[in-house]
Every structure is written in C-alpha cells, then in structure tokens.
mmCIF file of C-alpha atoms in Angstrom:
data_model
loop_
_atom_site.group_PDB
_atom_site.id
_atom_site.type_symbol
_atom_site.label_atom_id
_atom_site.label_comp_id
_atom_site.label_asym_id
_atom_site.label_seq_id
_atom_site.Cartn_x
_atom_site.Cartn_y
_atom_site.Cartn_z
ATOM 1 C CA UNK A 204 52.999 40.486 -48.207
ATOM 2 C CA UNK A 205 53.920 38.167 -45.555
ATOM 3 C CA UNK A 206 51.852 39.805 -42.539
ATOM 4 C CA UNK A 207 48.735 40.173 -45.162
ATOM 5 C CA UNK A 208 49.211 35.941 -46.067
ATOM 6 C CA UNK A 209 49.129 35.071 -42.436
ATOM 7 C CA UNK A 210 46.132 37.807 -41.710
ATOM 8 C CA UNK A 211 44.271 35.653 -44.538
ATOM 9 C CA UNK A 212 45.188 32.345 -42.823
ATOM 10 C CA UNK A 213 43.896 33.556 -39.762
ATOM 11 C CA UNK A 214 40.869 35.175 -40.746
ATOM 12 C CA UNK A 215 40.251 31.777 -42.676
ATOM 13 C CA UNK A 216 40.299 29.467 -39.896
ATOM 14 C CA UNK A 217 38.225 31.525 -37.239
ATOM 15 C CA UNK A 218 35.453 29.681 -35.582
ATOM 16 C CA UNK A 219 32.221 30.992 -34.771
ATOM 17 C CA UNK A 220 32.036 34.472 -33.105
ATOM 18 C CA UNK A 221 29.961 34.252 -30.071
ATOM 19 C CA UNK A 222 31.349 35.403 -27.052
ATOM 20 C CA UNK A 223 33.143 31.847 -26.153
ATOM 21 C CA UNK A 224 35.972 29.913 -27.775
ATOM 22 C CA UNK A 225 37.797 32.623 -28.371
ATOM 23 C CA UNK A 226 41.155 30.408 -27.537
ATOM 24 C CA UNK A 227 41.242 26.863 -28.386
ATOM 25 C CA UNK A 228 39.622 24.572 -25.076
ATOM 26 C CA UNK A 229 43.180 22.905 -23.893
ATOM 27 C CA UNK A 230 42.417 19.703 -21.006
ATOM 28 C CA UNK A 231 41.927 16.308 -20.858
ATOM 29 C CA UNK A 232 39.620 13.680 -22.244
ATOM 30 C CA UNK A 233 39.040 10.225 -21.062
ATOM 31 C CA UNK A 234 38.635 8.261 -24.029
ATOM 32 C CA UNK A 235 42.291 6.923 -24.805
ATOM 33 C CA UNK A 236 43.170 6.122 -21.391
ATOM 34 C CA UNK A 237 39.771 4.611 -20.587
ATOM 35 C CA UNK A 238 37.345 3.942 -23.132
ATOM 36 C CA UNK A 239 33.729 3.269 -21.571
ATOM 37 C CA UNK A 240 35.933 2.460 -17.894
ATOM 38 C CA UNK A 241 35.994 5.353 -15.729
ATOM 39 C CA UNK A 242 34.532 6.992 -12.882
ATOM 40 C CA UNK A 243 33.840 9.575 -10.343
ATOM 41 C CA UNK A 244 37.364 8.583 -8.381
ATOM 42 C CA UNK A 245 39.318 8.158 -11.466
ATOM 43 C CA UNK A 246 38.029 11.809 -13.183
ATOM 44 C CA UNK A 247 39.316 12.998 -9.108
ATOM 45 C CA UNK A 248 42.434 11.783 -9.322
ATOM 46 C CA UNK A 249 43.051 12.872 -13.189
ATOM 47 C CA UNK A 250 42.024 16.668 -11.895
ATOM 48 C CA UNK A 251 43.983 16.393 -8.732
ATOM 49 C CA UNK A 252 47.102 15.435 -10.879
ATOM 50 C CA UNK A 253 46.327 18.120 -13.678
ATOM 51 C CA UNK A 254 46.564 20.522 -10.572
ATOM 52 C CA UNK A 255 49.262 18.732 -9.282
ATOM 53 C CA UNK A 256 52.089 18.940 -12.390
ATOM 54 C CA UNK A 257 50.796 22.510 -13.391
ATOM 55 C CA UNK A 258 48.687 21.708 -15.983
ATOM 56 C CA UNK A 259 45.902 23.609 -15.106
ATOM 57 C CA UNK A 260 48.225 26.495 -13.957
ATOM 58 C CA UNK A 261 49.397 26.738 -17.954
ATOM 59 C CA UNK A 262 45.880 26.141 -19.422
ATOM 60 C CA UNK A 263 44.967 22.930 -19.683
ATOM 61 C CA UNK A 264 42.020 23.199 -17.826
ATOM 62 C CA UNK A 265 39.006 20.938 -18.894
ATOM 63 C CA UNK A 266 38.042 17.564 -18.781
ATOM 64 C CA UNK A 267 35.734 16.088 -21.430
ATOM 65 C CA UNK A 268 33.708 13.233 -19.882
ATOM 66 C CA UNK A 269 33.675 11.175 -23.152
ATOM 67 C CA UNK A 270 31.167 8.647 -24.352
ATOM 68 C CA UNK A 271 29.577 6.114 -21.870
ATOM 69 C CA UNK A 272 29.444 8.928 -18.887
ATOM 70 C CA UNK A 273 25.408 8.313 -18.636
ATOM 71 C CA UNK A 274 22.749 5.581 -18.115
ATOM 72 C CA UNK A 275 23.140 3.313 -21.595
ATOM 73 C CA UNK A 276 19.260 3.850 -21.590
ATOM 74 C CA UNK A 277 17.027 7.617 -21.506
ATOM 75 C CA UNK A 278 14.253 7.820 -18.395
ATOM 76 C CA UNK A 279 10.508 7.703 -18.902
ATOM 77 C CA UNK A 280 10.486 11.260 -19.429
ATOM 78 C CA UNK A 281 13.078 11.240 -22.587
ATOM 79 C CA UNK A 282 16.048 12.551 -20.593
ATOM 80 C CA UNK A 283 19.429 11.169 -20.481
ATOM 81 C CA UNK A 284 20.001 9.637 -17.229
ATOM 82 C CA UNK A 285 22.755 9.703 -14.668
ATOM 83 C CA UNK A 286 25.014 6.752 -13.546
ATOM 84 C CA UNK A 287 24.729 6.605 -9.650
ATOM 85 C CA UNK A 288 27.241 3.347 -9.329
ATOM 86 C CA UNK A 289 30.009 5.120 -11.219
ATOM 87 C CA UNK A 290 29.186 8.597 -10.169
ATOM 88 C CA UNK A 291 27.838 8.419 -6.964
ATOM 89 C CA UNK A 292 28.354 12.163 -6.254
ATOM 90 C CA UNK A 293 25.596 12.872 -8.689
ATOM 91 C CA UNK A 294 27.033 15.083 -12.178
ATOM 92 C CA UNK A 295 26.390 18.523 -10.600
ATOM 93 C CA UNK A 296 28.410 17.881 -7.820
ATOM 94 C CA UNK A 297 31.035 16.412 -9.634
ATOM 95 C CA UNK A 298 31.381 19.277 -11.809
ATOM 96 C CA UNK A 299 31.413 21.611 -8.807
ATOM 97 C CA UNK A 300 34.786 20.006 -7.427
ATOM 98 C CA UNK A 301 36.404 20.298 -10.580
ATOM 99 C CA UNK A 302 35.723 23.508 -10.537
ATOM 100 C CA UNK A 303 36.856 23.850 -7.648
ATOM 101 C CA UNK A 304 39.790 22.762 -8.375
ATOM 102 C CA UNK A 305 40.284 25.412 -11.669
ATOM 103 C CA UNK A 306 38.659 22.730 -14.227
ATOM 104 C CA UNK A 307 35.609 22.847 -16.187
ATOM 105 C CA UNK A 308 33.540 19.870 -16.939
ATOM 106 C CA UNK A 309 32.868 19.007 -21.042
ATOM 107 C CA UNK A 310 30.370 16.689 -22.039
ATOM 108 C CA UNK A 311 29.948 14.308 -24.820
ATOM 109 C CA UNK A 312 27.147 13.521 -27.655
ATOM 110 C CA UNK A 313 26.451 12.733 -30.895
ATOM 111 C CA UNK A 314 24.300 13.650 -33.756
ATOM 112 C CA UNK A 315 23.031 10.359 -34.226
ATOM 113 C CA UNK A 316 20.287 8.082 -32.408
ATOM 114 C CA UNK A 317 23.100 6.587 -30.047
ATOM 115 C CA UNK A 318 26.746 7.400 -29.540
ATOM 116 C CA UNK A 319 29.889 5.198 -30.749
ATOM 117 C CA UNK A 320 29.499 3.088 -28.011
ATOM 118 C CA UNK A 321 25.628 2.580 -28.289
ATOM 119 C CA UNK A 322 24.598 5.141 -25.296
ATOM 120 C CA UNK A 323 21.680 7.728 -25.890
ATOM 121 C CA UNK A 324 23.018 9.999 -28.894
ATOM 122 C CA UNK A 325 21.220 13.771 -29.021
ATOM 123 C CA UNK A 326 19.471 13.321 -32.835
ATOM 124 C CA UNK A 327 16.400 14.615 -31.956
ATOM 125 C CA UNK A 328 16.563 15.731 -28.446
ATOM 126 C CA UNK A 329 19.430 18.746 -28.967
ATOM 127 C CA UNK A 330 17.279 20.834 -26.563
ATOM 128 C CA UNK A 331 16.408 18.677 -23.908
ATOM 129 C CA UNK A 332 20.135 17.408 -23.841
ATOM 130 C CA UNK A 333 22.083 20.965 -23.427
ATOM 131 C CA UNK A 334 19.239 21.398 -20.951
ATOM 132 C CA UNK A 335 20.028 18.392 -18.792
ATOM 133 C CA UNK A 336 24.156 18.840 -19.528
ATOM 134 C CA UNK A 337 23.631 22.523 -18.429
ATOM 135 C CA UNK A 338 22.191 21.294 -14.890
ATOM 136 C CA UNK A 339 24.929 18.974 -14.473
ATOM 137 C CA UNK A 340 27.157 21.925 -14.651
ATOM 138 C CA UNK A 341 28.741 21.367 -18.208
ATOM 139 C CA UNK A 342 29.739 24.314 -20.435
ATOM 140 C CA UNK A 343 31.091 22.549 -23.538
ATOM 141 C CA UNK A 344 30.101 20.069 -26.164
ATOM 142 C CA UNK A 345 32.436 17.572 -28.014
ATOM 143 C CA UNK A 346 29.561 16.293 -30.893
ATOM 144 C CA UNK A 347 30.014 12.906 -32.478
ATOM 145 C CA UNK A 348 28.935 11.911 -35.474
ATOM 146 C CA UNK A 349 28.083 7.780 -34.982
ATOM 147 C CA UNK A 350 24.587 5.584 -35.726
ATOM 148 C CA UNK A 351 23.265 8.763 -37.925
ATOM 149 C CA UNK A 352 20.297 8.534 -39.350
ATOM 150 C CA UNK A 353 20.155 7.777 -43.392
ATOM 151 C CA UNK A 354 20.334 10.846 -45.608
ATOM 152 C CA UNK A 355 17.068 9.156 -47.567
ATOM 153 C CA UNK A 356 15.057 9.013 -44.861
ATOM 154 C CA UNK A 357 15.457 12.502 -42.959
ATOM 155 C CA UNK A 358 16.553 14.244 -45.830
ATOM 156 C CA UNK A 359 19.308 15.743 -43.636
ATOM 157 C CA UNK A 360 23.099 15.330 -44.698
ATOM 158 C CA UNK A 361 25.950 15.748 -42.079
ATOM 159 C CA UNK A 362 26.054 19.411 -42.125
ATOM 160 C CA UNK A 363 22.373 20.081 -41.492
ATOM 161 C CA UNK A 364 22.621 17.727 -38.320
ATOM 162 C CA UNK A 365 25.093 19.949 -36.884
ATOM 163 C CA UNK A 366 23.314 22.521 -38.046
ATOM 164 C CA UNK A 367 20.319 21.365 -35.712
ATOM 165 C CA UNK A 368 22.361 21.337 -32.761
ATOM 166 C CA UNK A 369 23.975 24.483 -33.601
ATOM 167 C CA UNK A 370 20.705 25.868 -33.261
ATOM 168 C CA UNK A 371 20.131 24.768 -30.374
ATOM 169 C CA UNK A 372 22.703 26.295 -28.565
ATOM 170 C CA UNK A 373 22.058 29.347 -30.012
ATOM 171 C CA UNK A 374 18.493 29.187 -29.298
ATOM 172 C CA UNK A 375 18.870 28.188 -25.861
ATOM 173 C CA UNK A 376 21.623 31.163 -25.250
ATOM 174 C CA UNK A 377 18.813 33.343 -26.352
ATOM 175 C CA UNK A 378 16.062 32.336 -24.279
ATOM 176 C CA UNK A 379 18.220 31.522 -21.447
ATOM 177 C CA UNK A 380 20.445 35.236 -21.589
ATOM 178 C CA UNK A 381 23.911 33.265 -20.658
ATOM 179 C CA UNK A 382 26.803 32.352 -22.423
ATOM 180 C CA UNK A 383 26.544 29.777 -25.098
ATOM 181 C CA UNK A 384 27.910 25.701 -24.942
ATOM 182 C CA UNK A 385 31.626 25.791 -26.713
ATOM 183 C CA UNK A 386 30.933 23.224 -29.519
ATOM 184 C CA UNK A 387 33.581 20.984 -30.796
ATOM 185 C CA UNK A 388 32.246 18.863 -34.144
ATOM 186 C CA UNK A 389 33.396 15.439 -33.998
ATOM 187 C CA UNK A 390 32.670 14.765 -37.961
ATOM 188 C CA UNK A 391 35.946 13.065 -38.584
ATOM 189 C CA UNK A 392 36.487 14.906 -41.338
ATOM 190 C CA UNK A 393 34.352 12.884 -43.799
ATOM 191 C CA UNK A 394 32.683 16.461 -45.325
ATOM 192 C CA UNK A 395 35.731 18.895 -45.021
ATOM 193 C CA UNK A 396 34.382 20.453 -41.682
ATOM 194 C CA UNK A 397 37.338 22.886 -41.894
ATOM 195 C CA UNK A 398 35.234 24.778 -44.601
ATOM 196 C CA UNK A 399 31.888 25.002 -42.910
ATOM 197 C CA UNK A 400 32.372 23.928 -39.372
ATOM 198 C CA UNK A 401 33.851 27.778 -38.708
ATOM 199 C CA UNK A 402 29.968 28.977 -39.616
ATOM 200 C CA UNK A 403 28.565 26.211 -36.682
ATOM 201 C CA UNK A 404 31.126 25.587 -33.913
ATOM 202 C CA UNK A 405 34.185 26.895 -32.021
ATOM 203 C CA UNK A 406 36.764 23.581 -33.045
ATOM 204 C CA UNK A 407 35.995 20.844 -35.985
ATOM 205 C CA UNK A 408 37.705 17.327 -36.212
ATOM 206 C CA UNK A 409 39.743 16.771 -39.190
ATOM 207 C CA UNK A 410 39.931 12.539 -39.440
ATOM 208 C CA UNK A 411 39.529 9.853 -37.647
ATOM 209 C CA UNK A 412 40.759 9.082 -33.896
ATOM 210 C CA UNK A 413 43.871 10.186 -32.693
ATOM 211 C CA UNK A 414 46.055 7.352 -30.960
ATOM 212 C CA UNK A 415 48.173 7.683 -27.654
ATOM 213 C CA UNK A 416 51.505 7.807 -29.831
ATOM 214 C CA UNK A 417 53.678 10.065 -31.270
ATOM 215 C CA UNK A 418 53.230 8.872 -35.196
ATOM 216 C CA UNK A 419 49.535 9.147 -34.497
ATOM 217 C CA UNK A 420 49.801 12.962 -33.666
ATOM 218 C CA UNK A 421 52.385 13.568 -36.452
ATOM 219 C CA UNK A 422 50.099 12.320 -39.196
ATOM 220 C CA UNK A 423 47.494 14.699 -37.991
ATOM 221 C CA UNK A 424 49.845 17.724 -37.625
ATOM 222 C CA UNK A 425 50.691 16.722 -41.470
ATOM 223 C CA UNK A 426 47.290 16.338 -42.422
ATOM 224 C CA UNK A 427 46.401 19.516 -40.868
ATOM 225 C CA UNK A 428 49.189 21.585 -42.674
ATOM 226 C CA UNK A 429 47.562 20.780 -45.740
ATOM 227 C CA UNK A 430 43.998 22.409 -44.886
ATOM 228 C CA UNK A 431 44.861 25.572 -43.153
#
C-alpha cells in the first residue's frame, strides 16, 4: 500500500516528458546576492568558486543569469540586446567558459511586456527570444510572470501565456531537431501551477520569492508538503 501511495505521488508530480529535465536543474542564481548588480567578472568568480568547494562536482551545476542580464531596451530589429559594459566578453563567450568549467548558462524572461525589473519581457516575441538565448549559448529558461498583459484585453489568462511559450520551445525543438530549453515557470503560485505546470514545463514556482534565510526556506518546504 505504501510503495503504490508513493508511486501515485510520484507519478503526480512529474514534469513534462521531453527528453530534458529529467532531474531537477541544481546551481546558482544571481538574484539574492545581486539583484540587477552583476557582471561578467562576478558570474567568473561565482563559477570558479562553485568549482572550487565541489559544487559542481555534486551537481550543482548551472547558473541562471537572472533579470537585468540584457540591454534595458530591444534593437531596431526587435531583438533583445546584449550589455557590452557589463559583459564585455560578449554572452556566447561567456557561456563557453562556464562550460568550460562544467556549468551551463540559464537565462531569464518573463511572460509579460517587460520583466520585474522593467527590462524587455518575451510576451510576444517567445520565438525570436529562445532564438537569440540559444546563440548566446543558453539551454534553460526560468519564465517570470511580471507587467502581464490584462486578461480583458488579450483574452489570455496566466496559463495560456505559458502556454505560448511552451509552444515555442516545442516548436522550435521541432524545426530545429535538438534538444528542447528546460523551462522553469516563475508564476508564483497565484494559479496552482503544481496542477498544470507538469503539462507545460520541467519545474513550477509555488509562491512568492524565496529570501537568503533559513525561515524563508522552511516556510516553503511547509508550503510545499501541503501540495505534493
């Protein structure tokens, strides 16, 4: 009874089946230690010391460059730009040295018209934007969910604008023949993602942001326990 309980569990909380994500995506994101203010030298000397203390050597081997990692404004030709002051290496060759080093590099979005921070969000542009994060050597997606568009408008809820960028990754996997972007939804758990985001992505957000503290971890292992 026991082993057929936990088989049910399991089987509940699988994410999407599609050749990636099969474990959870264990590493490092910038956000809590440096909001909008990091760099090319500081994401160096993170990987360098994820390498250095064994991280990377137990699994812990990605880095999410969270919001603010591109120009605060899209080019001419629609596409998100890159920030030559703070990255001077240019993205692609960034993300070749952390791989280099064992780390992949994870990008950031959101499903709105900018991100939490007010940079170019992906509403509207999912293509182009796994396009240009693909040639800057990315392979994962954290998806926020900040200045969305109103339901009345679009006609579109939260779920359906996953659903568009769900698509296209999917789409672009197709056409492309290569392994799909790992998708993380950043909802915040406003429309119980844990039901539906197993049918769209490979991880879901449960509430809001997670603090660098112990109580703020504990309340979202307790929240957690609750759902699964």
């Amino acid at each position: 009874m026991r082993s057929a309980a936990l088989s049910s569990l399991v089987a509940g909380a699988a994410a999407l089946n599609n050749g990636v994500g099969k474990l959870p995506k264990m590493g490092y994101n910038t956000f809590n230690a440096f909001g909008c203010n990091y760099n090319e030298e500081a994401l160096l000397d993170m990987a360098h010391s994820m390498v250095d203390e064994g991280l990377v050597e137990a699994g812990y081997n990605s880095i999410i460059f969270d919001d603010c990692f591109t120009k605060k404004e899209r080019g001419d030709d629609g596409k998100l730009l890159e920030d030559p002051e703070r990255f001077p290496s240019g993205m692609r060759s960034l993300a070749d040295k952390l791989k280099g080093l064992g780390i992949s590099a994870a990008a950031y979005s959101d499903a709105g018209y900018k991100t939490c921070a007010g940079y170019p969000g992906s509403y509207g542009h999912e293509e182009e934007d796994l396009q240009t994060f693909s040639e800057w050597g990315f392979d994962y997606l954290k998806y926020d969910n900040c200045y969305i568009p109103f339901d009345s408008e679009v006609q579109e809820n939260v779920y359906d604008r996953y659903v568009r960028m769900a698509k296209a990754i999917a789409s672009r996997a197709a056409k492309k023949d290569e392994e799909p972007f790992w998708f993380s939804i950043y909802e915040w758990g406003w429309q119980q993602p844990w039901i539906w985001g197993k049918r769209l992505g490979h991880s879901w957000r449960i509430n809001g942001d997670i603090k660098p503290w112990w109580n703020s971890l504990a309340a979202i292992i307790d929240n957690a326990s609750f759902q699964y």
